[in-house]
Amino acid sequence: MSTSGDYKQQHLIKMANQIAHSMPTRDDIAGQISAHMRQFWPSEMQQTLRQIASENPDLLSEDVHNALQSL
Amino acid sequence: MNMVQQFDPAQVDYSQDLGTPGAESDVMVTVRIDGMPVSVPEGTSVMRAAAMVGANIPKLCATDNLNAFGSCRLCLVEIEGRPGTPASCTTPCAEGMSVHTQTPRLDKLRKGVMELYISDHPLDCLTCPANGDCELQDMAGAVGLRDVRYGTEGENHLDRGKDESNPYFTFDSSKCIVCSRCVRACSEVQGTFALTIAGRGFGSQVSPSEQQPFLDSECVSCGACVQACPTATLQEKSVIDLGVPSRKVKTTCAYCGVGCSFTAELRGDEVVRMVPDKQGGANEGHSCVKGRFAWGYAQHQDRVTTPMVRDSIEDEWRPVEWDEAINFAADRLNAIKSKHGVDAIGGITSSRCTNEEVYVVQKMVRAAFGTNNIDTCARVCHSPTGYGLKQTFGTSAGTQDFSSVEQADAILVIGANPTDAHPVFGSRMKRRLREGADLIVIDPRSIDLVRSPHIRAEHHLQLMPGTNVAVLNAISHVVATEGLMDDDFVYERCNKTSFNAWVDFISLPENSPEALADITGVDAETVRAAARAYATAGNGAIYYGLGVTEHSQGSTMVMAMANLAMATGNIGRLGVGVNPLRGQNNVQGSCDMGSFPHEFVGYRHVSDDTVREQFSSVWGVTLREDPGMRIPNMLDSAVSGDFKGIYIQGEDIAQSDPNTNHVAEALKAMECVIVQDLFLNETSHFAHVFLPGTSFLEKDGTFTNAERRINRVRPVMTSRTGLSEWEATCALSEAMGYPMPYESASEIMDEIAQLTPTFAGVSFDLLDKLGSVQWPCNEQAPEGTPIMHKDAFVRGEGQFMTTPYVPTDERSTRKFPLLLTTGRILSQYNVGAQTRRTDNVVWHAEDVLDIHEADAEARGVKDGDWIEITSRAGQTRMRARISDDIPAGVVYTTFHHPVSGTNVITTDNSDWATNCPEYKVTAVEIRPSSEQRA
């Protein structure tokens, strides 16, 4: 993912993993991540993240994968 | 029939100079001034009481923003039953006192005093720049001076030279009467102590520093001395050049988030000077060098006042009429919408524009563009404040008014540099510190507050950049484990479950100062002492700036501070609180006005059906329920080819946003970039449409400052562009098919009030009546809300959040061993678009890199050398300055000059919750450079 076309995806991956890593309260972390994404992410970004999870699952943390289940 | 004239407190004109400051007391005393009874608070001077009933006593050394001094001996009065003729400025009123302000004895004494002054004063009134605006001249008239028995040939000071070193004012010592008003203004009001009286007796003279020119002294050019001077000794150069002003307009400064009120004084359509308004709630008569003097950019030759378009960014600009520019922009945006969909376009609002201008831009984007792709430059400064305070307290706003600091017992300053970035509030804070409040500074740099005249931070936690949360956790750990919490407050006001979880978390050994010392670089005892000082002082107040928010854990840090304030009960009354010092004049307002992509006006989520339907109904259009993209998302999408057009209001993202190369790549990739600004800024290099903006001197509307104070901005001069900015926005919206037919800025505010519960009571009429008002302003608080969360938090119960420290990815390495942090300085403002076009460049002509002596020596760098700075994002060059304000391992610079390319080297790291860029931590390496610029 080094071309400019992938820049957006790189940032989404970084953002998602960072949210999962930094979310202050660890209870129901998947629920918190999905709630955060619903609150702040456009539908298109959520959709792109789902696509990344499907095509490159290793790039996202387990918490993000769990969050996507309820997103 | 009672012939005694009665005193009516409502009739007192507080805008006039009442001679001495007001007294605060619940005890009232009644005195008679020339027979007229007047009741005043105990401690009020005779001079002030007299002025309140219209008996203005002659004075020279007294003015009502300075403590009484009693030196000029012009204000003498006679008091029945008391011997002599005491000075009315230093004599407090006492119950039953009967004062005479005009008697033959007093007339004779005053004339004698004036004769002495005038015998050593140039008799050049007709050619003096202060002619008609000179208190000495006025007093000579007031006492009826007709001749000077001593002549003017004796020993005098008339041949003293003039100091013209300061770009904005002159110091003509030959006109000085040594009343000390300037000296006292510098110390009491500004708190810089740059001026003194040198010499003794006849040789006494005002001296900047140790008889240096003003420009070489510690003077910060706030102008308080100029304002205080009763003669032409200290005089604005603009008055010397243009003459005494002939009309006045009250308005609000357009620089930092303090939002000072000013009276613009003009001759015709030309500003002569800006005088801070002593009735201004934010500044109470004080100002800084930017607000008082640096307004010349509004008439700078670089100003673009004609709309311009071009087909390609390779083409030359083509000046056109407004209609053509608007239609050009609308056609392009509509074409993109048709071809790529509504989410291929968006907009950015500006925190330098009025609430009304911001409101119409976000409305245009949501209603005419059809998307929620609207964001604001607050994204890159205080968006974590919005997130963090909403989570914990329930709304995105500072809790106090500025005057609250006067009741603080311990002041915790975190990641802020008030004396440079919010100087008028900084002066207010310094006044409280001189009165004895404790000061705790958490900052990698030794900012001025750490040690300056009569100010010393008892606790300076000089942490490594990026470790804010660790330090706050350590402080809270001490509070929680040493029994320093306010249990009653927590029990009554906060959510118990969240509190218990927080206590469990914060009490963990890994959050102790001892465990975190190696990470933060702050020794445990220093942390413990600071925690105790804050928690046990009585009133503990937190003030913070971008050194908190511009981190990967910016939002976490805001919540950590809120936790600390709640745990210690420091919320909901005077003297306490959690207070963001907003960077730009209308950061608070631009956020309030619905500039974030997930929120409508008043911080209400776009997915809230009830709220959305309310807006849809009033706006007459269906609105989207999903959030739009933030600025970095829009830029990423542009680079990937999905985002094609943007409207940028008063913001220079190509200079101010991080990773400049990425920003440039994104802008280049777009098909329609519309820039609305005063100047052809860096972003306009990539623009297809340039819509000329208006300066604050031409705007009609409101700004909302850091204390939620809504202030009127009134047009001081006619618009140089032919249109208000909101009119241009409305024209574009209409050309895109969605008319917004407002007749005035006032009408826009009326719609804001209609749609926003916290603004429901706000109108231009109310603001004109009250001067200003702090939101919430509605039926429950018809005159506003100075202190928030008094009886309950906005969200109900205060919510504690656990705040684990997560180190940033941006760490020093062998390749990039130094940590760069950035900030601003007093004389410049943000990207410098305004201040670089004023004489303020005399203080800061270029950005430099501050580096510790050890780091410089290790790299063979000497003071003033050109150096190359490299990060993983890019490379730039600037001069080095050896400084002991920063610890080894840390370097610091400003971003006021585009040529410096500071943001070429900052990275795309950002706050986890809001994407606020991590400007404050960039790993870099430096080396000497043979070249001067990148």
Short mmCIF file of C-alpha atoms in Angstrom, two decimals, chain B residues 340-736:
data_model
loop_
_atom_site.label_atom_id
_atom_site.label_comp_id
_atom_site.label_asym_id
_atom_site.label_seq_id
_atom_site.Cartn_x
_atom_site.Cartn_y
_atom_site.Cartn_z
CA HIS B 340 -19.03 12.16 -8.79
CA GLY B 341 -21.86 12.59 -6.28
CA VAL B 342 -22.47 15.00 -3.42
CA ASP B 343 -19.76 13.52 -1.23
CA ALA B 344 -17.08 14.57 -3.69
CA ILE B 345 -17.32 18.14 -2.42
CA GLY B 346 -17.16 19.83 0.96
CA GLY B 347 -16.09 22.89 2.87
CA ILE B 348 -13.96 24.24 5.70
CA THR B 349 -15.06 27.08 7.95
CA SER B 350 -12.75 29.56 9.61
CA SER B 351 -12.30 30.48 13.23
CA ARG B 352 -11.31 33.95 12.07
CA CYS B 353 -14.76 34.60 10.63
CA THR B 354 -17.91 35.64 12.46
CA ASN B 355 -20.49 33.24 13.80
CA GLU B 356 -22.86 34.41 11.10
CA GLU B 357 -20.31 33.85 8.32
CA VAL B 358 -19.49 30.39 9.64
CA TYR B 359 -23.15 29.49 10.03
CA VAL B 360 -24.00 30.25 6.42
CA VAL B 361 -21.01 28.26 5.12
CA GLN B 362 -21.94 25.11 7.04
CA LYS B 363 -25.56 25.63 6.04
CA MET B 364 -24.55 25.95 2.40
CA VAL B 365 -22.51 22.76 2.58
CA ARG B 366 -25.29 20.77 4.25
CA ALA B 367 -28.19 22.24 2.30
CA ALA B 368 -26.81 23.32 -1.09
CA PHE B 369 -23.92 20.88 -1.46
CA GLY B 370 -26.07 18.13 0.08
CA THR B 371 -23.36 16.64 2.25
CA ASN B 372 -22.08 16.80 5.82
CA ASN B 373 -18.51 17.21 4.54
CA ILE B 374 -18.00 20.34 6.59
CA ASP B 375 -15.16 20.82 8.99
CA THR B 376 -13.37 23.69 10.64
CA CYS B 377 -9.84 24.77 11.34
CA ALA B 378 -10.63 23.94 14.98
CA ARG B 379 -10.00 20.40 13.79
CA VAL B 380 -6.31 21.17 14.03
CA CYS B 381 -6.44 22.91 17.40
CA HIS B 382 -9.23 22.32 19.89
CA SER B 383 -11.30 19.44 18.52
CA PRO B 384 -10.11 17.25 21.44
CA THR B 385 -11.58 19.85 23.79
CA GLY B 386 -14.93 19.33 22.12
CA TYR B 387 -14.69 15.57 22.50
CA GLY B 388 -13.21 15.41 25.98
CA LEU B 389 -15.38 17.99 27.71
CA LYS B 390 -18.53 16.65 26.09
CA GLN B 391 -17.77 13.15 27.36
CA THR B 392 -17.10 14.27 30.91
CA PHE B 393 -19.13 17.46 31.49
CA GLY B 394 -21.65 17.28 28.67
CA THR B 395 -20.70 20.20 26.47
CA SER B 396 -17.75 21.59 24.59
CA ALA B 397 -16.91 24.75 26.44
CA GLY B 398 -14.67 26.28 29.04
CA THR B 399 -16.32 26.37 32.42
CA GLN B 400 -15.44 29.89 33.61
CA ASP B 401 -15.27 33.51 32.66
CA PHE B 402 -11.83 35.11 32.59
CA SER B 403 -12.37 37.11 35.76
CA SER B 404 -12.74 33.83 37.63
CA VAL B 405 -8.97 33.57 37.78
CA GLU B 406 -9.01 36.43 40.27
CA GLN B 407 -10.44 33.96 42.82
CA ALA B 408 -8.07 31.08 42.05
CA ASP B 409 -5.70 29.92 44.77
CA ALA B 410 -3.73 27.45 42.68
CA ILE B 411 -3.42 27.85 38.94
CA LEU B 412 -2.44 24.87 36.84
CA VAL B 413 -1.21 25.91 33.38
CA ILE B 414 -0.81 22.98 31.01
CA GLY B 415 0.51 23.23 27.49
CA ALA B 416 -0.30 26.89 27.25
CA ASN B 417 1.78 30.02 27.12
CA PRO B 418 -0.67 32.75 28.09
CA THR B 419 1.77 35.64 28.14
CA ASP B 420 2.53 35.04 24.46
CA ALA B 421 -0.57 33.44 23.00
CA HIS B 422 -3.32 34.96 25.18
CA PRO B 423 -1.49 37.97 26.55
CA VAL B 424 -4.38 39.96 27.96
CA PHE B 425 -5.59 36.99 29.96
CA GLY B 426 -1.95 36.30 30.80
CA SER B 427 -1.72 39.73 32.41
CA ARG B 428 -4.86 39.05 34.40
CA MET B 429 -3.43 35.74 35.56
CA LYS B 430 -0.14 37.36 36.51
CA ARG B 431 -2.00 39.88 38.64
CA ARG B 432 -3.53 37.03 40.62
CA LEU B 433 -0.16 35.30 40.89
CA ARG B 434 1.40 38.47 42.28
CA GLU B 435 -1.36 38.45 44.87
CA GLY B 436 -0.12 35.06 46.01
CA ALA B 437 -1.84 32.28 44.09
CA ASP B 438 0.32 29.20 43.57
CA LEU B 439 1.42 28.42 40.03
CA ILE B 440 1.98 24.98 38.57
CA VAL B 441 3.27 24.83 35.00
CA ILE B 442 3.29 21.60 33.01
CA ASP B 443 5.28 22.27 29.87
CA PRO B 444 8.46 21.01 28.20
CA ARG B 445 9.57 24.64 27.88
CA SER B 446 10.38 27.21 30.50
CA ILE B 447 7.68 29.60 29.37
CA ASP B 448 7.68 33.16 30.69
CA LEU B 449 5.37 32.28 33.54
CA VAL B 450 7.93 29.89 34.97
CA ARG B 451 10.10 32.82 35.91
CA SER B 452 9.46 36.48 35.14
CA PRO B 453 9.38 39.67 37.22
CA HIS B 454 7.44 39.03 40.42
CA ILE B 455 6.24 35.66 39.06
CA ARG B 456 7.69 32.26 39.76
CA ALA B 457 6.10 28.88 39.19
CA GLU B 458 6.35 27.02 42.48
CA HIS B 459 6.14 23.81 40.47
CA HIS B 460 7.42 23.40 36.92
CA LEU B 461 6.82 19.90 35.60
CA GLN B 462 9.16 19.98 32.60
CA LEU B 463 7.91 16.83 30.94
CA MET B 464 9.07 15.22 27.72
CA PRO B 465 6.75 16.00 24.78
CA GLY B 466 4.05 13.38 24.39
CA THR B 467 3.76 12.40 28.05
CA ASN B 468 0.95 14.72 29.18
CA VAL B 469 -1.43 11.91 30.07
CA ALA B 470 1.23 10.12 32.09
CA VAL B 471 1.88 13.27 34.13
CA LEU B 472 -1.82 13.96 34.72
CA ASN B 473 -2.37 10.36 35.72
CA ALA B 474 0.49 10.65 38.18
CA ILE B 475 -1.01 13.82 39.66
CA SER B 476 -4.43 12.20 39.95
CA HIS B 477 -2.83 9.12 41.49
CA VAL B 478 -1.48 11.30 44.28
CA VAL B 479 -4.87 12.95 44.75
CA ALA B 480 -6.66 9.60 44.88
CA THR B 481 -4.18 7.77 47.11
CA GLU B 482 -3.34 10.56 49.54
CA GLY B 483 -6.96 11.30 50.43
CA LEU B 484 -7.07 14.64 48.62
CA MET B 485 -10.39 14.11 46.85
CA ASP B 486 -13.55 16.08 47.52
CA ASP B 487 -15.80 13.16 48.38
CA ASP B 488 -18.87 15.30 48.96
CA PHE B 489 -18.63 16.89 45.52
CA VAL B 490 -18.13 13.55 43.83
CA TYR B 491 -21.01 11.99 45.78
CA GLU B 492 -23.42 14.80 44.98
CA ARG B 493 -22.43 15.64 41.43
CA CYS B 494 -20.77 12.72 39.67
CA ASN B 495 -21.60 9.29 38.35
CA LYS B 496 -20.53 6.81 41.05
CA THR B 497 -19.90 3.86 38.79
CA SER B 498 -17.55 5.81 36.56
CA PHE B 499 -15.90 7.37 39.60
CA ASN B 500 -15.25 4.02 41.23
CA ALA B 501 -13.80 2.64 38.01
CA TRP B 502 -11.58 5.68 37.72
CA VAL B 503 -10.35 5.45 41.30
CA ASP B 504 -9.51 1.80 40.80
CA PHE B 505 -7.62 2.64 37.63
CA ILE B 506 -5.80 5.74 38.80
CA SER B 507 -4.72 4.13 42.07
CA LEU B 508 -2.84 1.39 40.27
CA PRO B 509 0.88 1.41 41.09
CA GLU B 510 1.73 1.89 37.42
CA ASN B 511 0.12 5.34 37.58
CA SER B 512 2.23 6.50 40.51
CA PRO B 513 4.67 9.39 39.99
CA GLU B 514 7.51 7.04 40.85
CA ALA B 515 6.52 4.50 38.19
CA LEU B 516 6.07 7.18 35.51
CA ALA B 517 9.10 9.34 36.25
CA ASP B 518 11.33 7.66 33.68
CA ILE B 519 8.69 8.11 31.00
CA THR B 520 7.78 11.70 31.75
CA GLY B 521 11.17 12.96 32.80
CA VAL B 522 9.60 14.58 35.88
CA ASP B 523 10.77 13.39 39.27
CA ALA B 524 8.15 11.95 41.57
CA GLU B 525 8.47 14.47 44.39
CA THR B 526 7.86 17.36 42.00
CA VAL B 527 4.68 15.67 40.81
CA ARG B 528 3.53 14.92 44.33
CA ALA B 529 4.12 18.50 45.46
CA ALA B 530 2.21 19.87 42.49
CA ALA B 531 -0.70 17.51 43.09
CA ARG B 532 -0.94 18.53 46.72
CA ALA B 533 -0.73 22.21 45.83
CA TYR B 534 -3.58 21.96 43.33
CA ALA B 535 -5.83 19.76 45.43
CA THR B 536 -5.47 21.55 48.74
CA ALA B 537 -5.31 25.18 47.68
CA GLY B 538 -9.01 25.87 48.01
CA ASN B 539 -9.78 27.00 44.51
CA GLY B 540 -7.79 25.08 41.90
CA ALA B 541 -8.11 26.28 38.31
CA ILE B 542 -6.85 24.57 35.17
CA TYR B 543 -5.95 26.55 32.05
CA TYR B 544 -4.72 24.72 29.01
CA GLY B 545 -3.82 25.23 25.40
CA LEU B 546 -2.74 23.41 22.31
CA GLY B 547 0.06 21.74 24.22
CA VAL B 548 -2.74 19.56 25.55
CA THR B 549 -4.84 18.99 22.47
CA GLU B 550 -2.32 18.60 19.65
CA HIS B 551 -1.22 15.13 20.66
CA SER B 552 -2.18 11.60 19.74
CA GLN B 553 -3.83 11.47 23.18
CA GLY B 554 -5.22 15.01 23.09
CA SER B 555 -8.78 13.91 23.85
CA THR B 556 -7.63 11.56 26.60
CA MET B 557 -5.69 14.39 28.19
CA VAL B 558 -8.74 16.69 28.18
CA MET B 559 -10.69 13.96 29.97
CA ALA B 560 -7.82 13.43 32.41
CA MET B 561 -7.97 17.10 33.38
CA ALA B 562 -11.75 16.94 33.75
CA ASN B 563 -11.34 13.89 36.01
CA LEU B 564 -8.86 15.75 38.19
CA ALA B 565 -11.10 18.81 38.49
CA MET B 566 -14.14 16.69 39.40
CA ALA B 567 -12.26 14.53 41.87
CA THR B 568 -11.06 17.61 43.74
CA GLY B 569 -14.38 19.46 43.51
CA ASN B 570 -12.91 22.22 41.39
CA ILE B 571 -15.92 22.76 39.14
CA GLY B 572 -19.00 24.94 39.31
CA ARG B 573 -17.94 28.06 41.16
CA LEU B 574 -15.67 31.08 40.84
CA GLY B 575 -11.92 30.46 40.93
CA VAL B 576 -11.92 26.89 39.63
CA GLY B 577 -12.72 25.09 36.39
CA VAL B 578 -11.25 23.56 33.27
CA ASN B 579 -10.53 26.27 30.76
CA PRO B 580 -9.35 25.86 27.19
CA LEU B 581 -7.44 28.89 25.96
CA ARG B 582 -8.65 28.99 22.36
CA GLY B 583 -6.11 29.82 19.72
CA GLN B 584 -8.09 31.97 17.31
CA ASN B 585 -10.67 34.63 18.00
CA ASN B 586 -13.68 32.53 17.06
CA VAL B 587 -12.66 28.92 17.67
CA GLN B 588 -15.42 28.58 20.22
CA GLY B 589 -17.91 30.17 17.85
CA SER B 590 -16.96 28.20 14.78
CA CYS B 591 -17.40 24.99 16.79
CA ASP B 592 -20.68 26.23 18.25
CA MET B 593 -21.98 27.04 14.77
CA GLY B 594 -22.16 23.48 13.50
CA SER B 595 -18.83 23.30 11.74
CA PHE B 596 -18.04 19.73 12.69
CA PRO B 597 -19.16 17.08 10.22
CA HIS B 598 -21.13 15.13 12.79
CA GLU B 599 -22.94 18.00 14.52
CA PHE B 600 -25.45 20.72 13.79
CA VAL B 601 -25.31 24.08 15.53
CA GLY B 602 -25.17 23.68 19.30
CA TYR B 603 -23.32 20.33 19.25
CA ARG B 604 -26.29 18.16 18.31
CA HIS B 605 -25.59 15.05 16.32
CA VAL B 606 -26.79 14.85 12.74
CA SER B 607 -28.26 11.42 13.42
CA ASP B 608 -30.69 12.81 15.99
CA ASP B 609 -33.98 12.63 14.09
CA THR B 610 -35.72 15.30 16.14
CA VAL B 611 -32.91 17.80 15.71
CA ARG B 612 -32.40 17.00 12.03
CA GLU B 613 -36.09 17.41 11.30
CA GLN B 614 -36.04 20.77 13.04
CA PHE B 615 -33.22 21.97 10.80
CA SER B 616 -34.81 20.39 7.74
CA SER B 617 -38.03 22.20 8.47
CA VAL B 618 -36.47 25.63 8.92
CA TRP B 619 -34.01 25.21 6.06
CA GLY B 620 -36.57 23.61 3.77
CA VAL B 621 -34.36 20.78 2.64
CA THR B 622 -33.75 17.13 3.47
CA LEU B 623 -30.54 16.70 5.46
CA ARG B 624 -28.16 13.77 5.72
CA GLU B 625 -28.09 11.69 8.90
CA ASP B 626 -24.58 10.29 8.61
CA PRO B 627 -21.48 12.28 9.52
CA GLY B 628 -19.37 13.84 6.82
CA MET B 629 -15.62 13.74 6.39
CA ARG B 630 -13.12 15.59 8.52
CA ILE B 631 -10.39 17.69 6.91
CA PRO B 632 -7.76 14.91 6.87
CA ASN B 633 -10.33 12.49 5.45
CA MET B 634 -11.24 14.95 2.72
CA LEU B 635 -7.57 15.41 1.86
CA ASP B 636 -6.92 11.66 1.82
CA SER B 637 -9.93 11.16 -0.42
CA ALA B 638 -8.68 13.87 -2.74
CA VAL B 639 -5.34 12.14 -3.08
CA SER B 640 -7.11 8.88 -3.84
CA GLY B 641 -9.26 10.64 -6.45
CA ASP B 642 -12.65 10.51 -4.73
CA PHE B 643 -12.92 14.07 -3.43
CA LYS B 644 -12.91 16.80 -6.06
CA GLY B 645 -14.00 20.19 -4.79
CA ILE B 646 -13.70 22.31 -1.65
CA TYR B 647 -14.73 25.72 -0.35
CA ILE B 648 -12.14 27.05 2.10
CA GLN B 649 -13.18 30.01 4.21
CA GLY B 650 -10.37 32.09 5.70
CA GLU B 651 -7.99 29.23 6.29
CA ASP B 652 -4.56 28.47 4.87
CA ILE B 653 -4.37 24.71 5.12
CA ALA B 654 -1.30 24.57 2.88
CA GLN B 655 0.63 26.31 5.63
CA SER B 656 -1.21 25.51 8.83
CA ASP B 657 -2.03 21.84 8.44
CA PRO B 658 0.53 19.11 9.06
CA ASN B 659 2.50 17.30 6.41
CA THR B 660 2.41 20.12 3.87
CA ASN B 661 3.46 17.87 1.01
CA HIS B 662 0.40 15.71 1.51
CA VAL B 663 -1.88 18.76 1.72
CA ALA B 664 -0.42 20.12 -1.50
CA GLU B 665 -0.86 16.78 -3.25
CA ALA B 666 -4.50 16.69 -2.17
CA LEU B 667 -5.24 20.25 -3.28
CA LYS B 668 -3.54 19.69 -6.62
CA ALA B 669 -5.73 16.65 -7.21
CA MET B 670 -8.99 18.62 -6.91
CA GLU B 671 -10.98 20.09 -9.77
CA CYS B 672 -12.36 23.04 -7.89
CA VAL B 673 -10.66 24.73 -4.96
CA ILE B 674 -12.38 27.92 -3.77
CA VAL B 675 -10.46 30.13 -1.38
CA GLN B 676 -12.12 32.99 0.45
CA ASP B 677 -9.45 35.09 2.10
CA LEU B 678 -7.86 38.50 2.48
CA PHE B 679 -4.65 37.55 0.72
CA LEU B 680 -3.38 35.12 -1.86
CA ASN B 681 -2.22 32.67 0.76
CA GLU B 682 -0.30 29.41 0.29
CA THR B 683 -3.52 27.47 -0.33
CA SER B 684 -4.54 29.84 -3.09
CA HIS B 685 -1.63 28.54 -5.18
CA PHE B 686 -3.86 25.51 -5.70
CA ALA B 687 -7.13 27.40 -6.09
CA HIS B 688 -9.35 27.94 -9.11
CA VAL B 689 -11.56 30.59 -7.54
CA PHE B 690 -10.50 33.35 -5.19
CA LEU B 691 -13.27 35.18 -3.37
CA PRO B 692 -11.95 38.25 -1.55
CA GLY B 693 -12.72 38.24 2.15
CA THR B 694 -13.33 41.07 4.55
CA SER B 695 -11.17 42.07 7.49
CA PHE B 696 -12.64 42.29 10.96
CA LEU B 697 -12.80 46.04 10.46
CA GLU B 698 -15.39 45.51 7.73
CA LYS B 699 -17.40 42.69 9.28
CA ASP B 700 -20.83 42.88 10.89
CA GLY B 701 -21.60 40.00 13.21
CA THR B 702 -20.35 38.29 16.35
CA PHE B 703 -17.32 36.43 17.66
CA THR B 704 -17.47 34.03 20.61
CA ASN B 705 -14.35 33.94 22.74
CA ALA B 706 -12.81 31.26 24.94
CA GLU B 707 -15.12 32.07 27.85
CA ARG B 708 -18.22 31.58 25.60
CA ARG B 709 -18.64 35.36 25.46
CA ILE B 710 -20.51 36.49 22.37
CA ASN B 711 -19.21 39.90 21.35
CA ARG B 712 -20.41 42.19 18.57
CA VAL B 713 -18.14 42.85 15.63
CA ARG B 714 -19.23 46.08 14.05
CA PRO B 715 -18.26 47.43 10.66
CA VAL B 716 -15.69 50.12 11.29
CA MET B 717 -15.12 50.91 7.63
CA THR B 718 -16.87 50.11 4.37
CA SER B 719 -16.19 46.72 2.82
CA ARG B 720 -13.22 46.85 0.47
CA THR B 721 -14.65 44.03 -1.61
CA GLY B 722 -18.18 45.25 -2.24
CA LEU B 723 -19.77 42.28 -0.48
CA SER B 724 -19.86 40.90 3.03
CA GLU B 725 -18.46 37.39 3.26
CA TRP B 726 -21.84 35.99 4.21
CA GLU B 727 -23.34 37.68 1.17
CA ALA B 728 -20.76 36.00 -1.07
CA THR B 729 -21.52 32.62 0.51
CA CYS B 730 -25.25 33.14 0.09
CA ALA B 731 -24.72 34.12 -3.55
CA LEU B 732 -22.81 30.90 -4.19
CA SER B 733 -25.48 28.88 -2.43
CA GLU B 734 -28.18 30.48 -4.52
CA ALA B 735 -26.21 29.90 -7.73
CA MET B 736 -26.07 26.23 -6.77
#
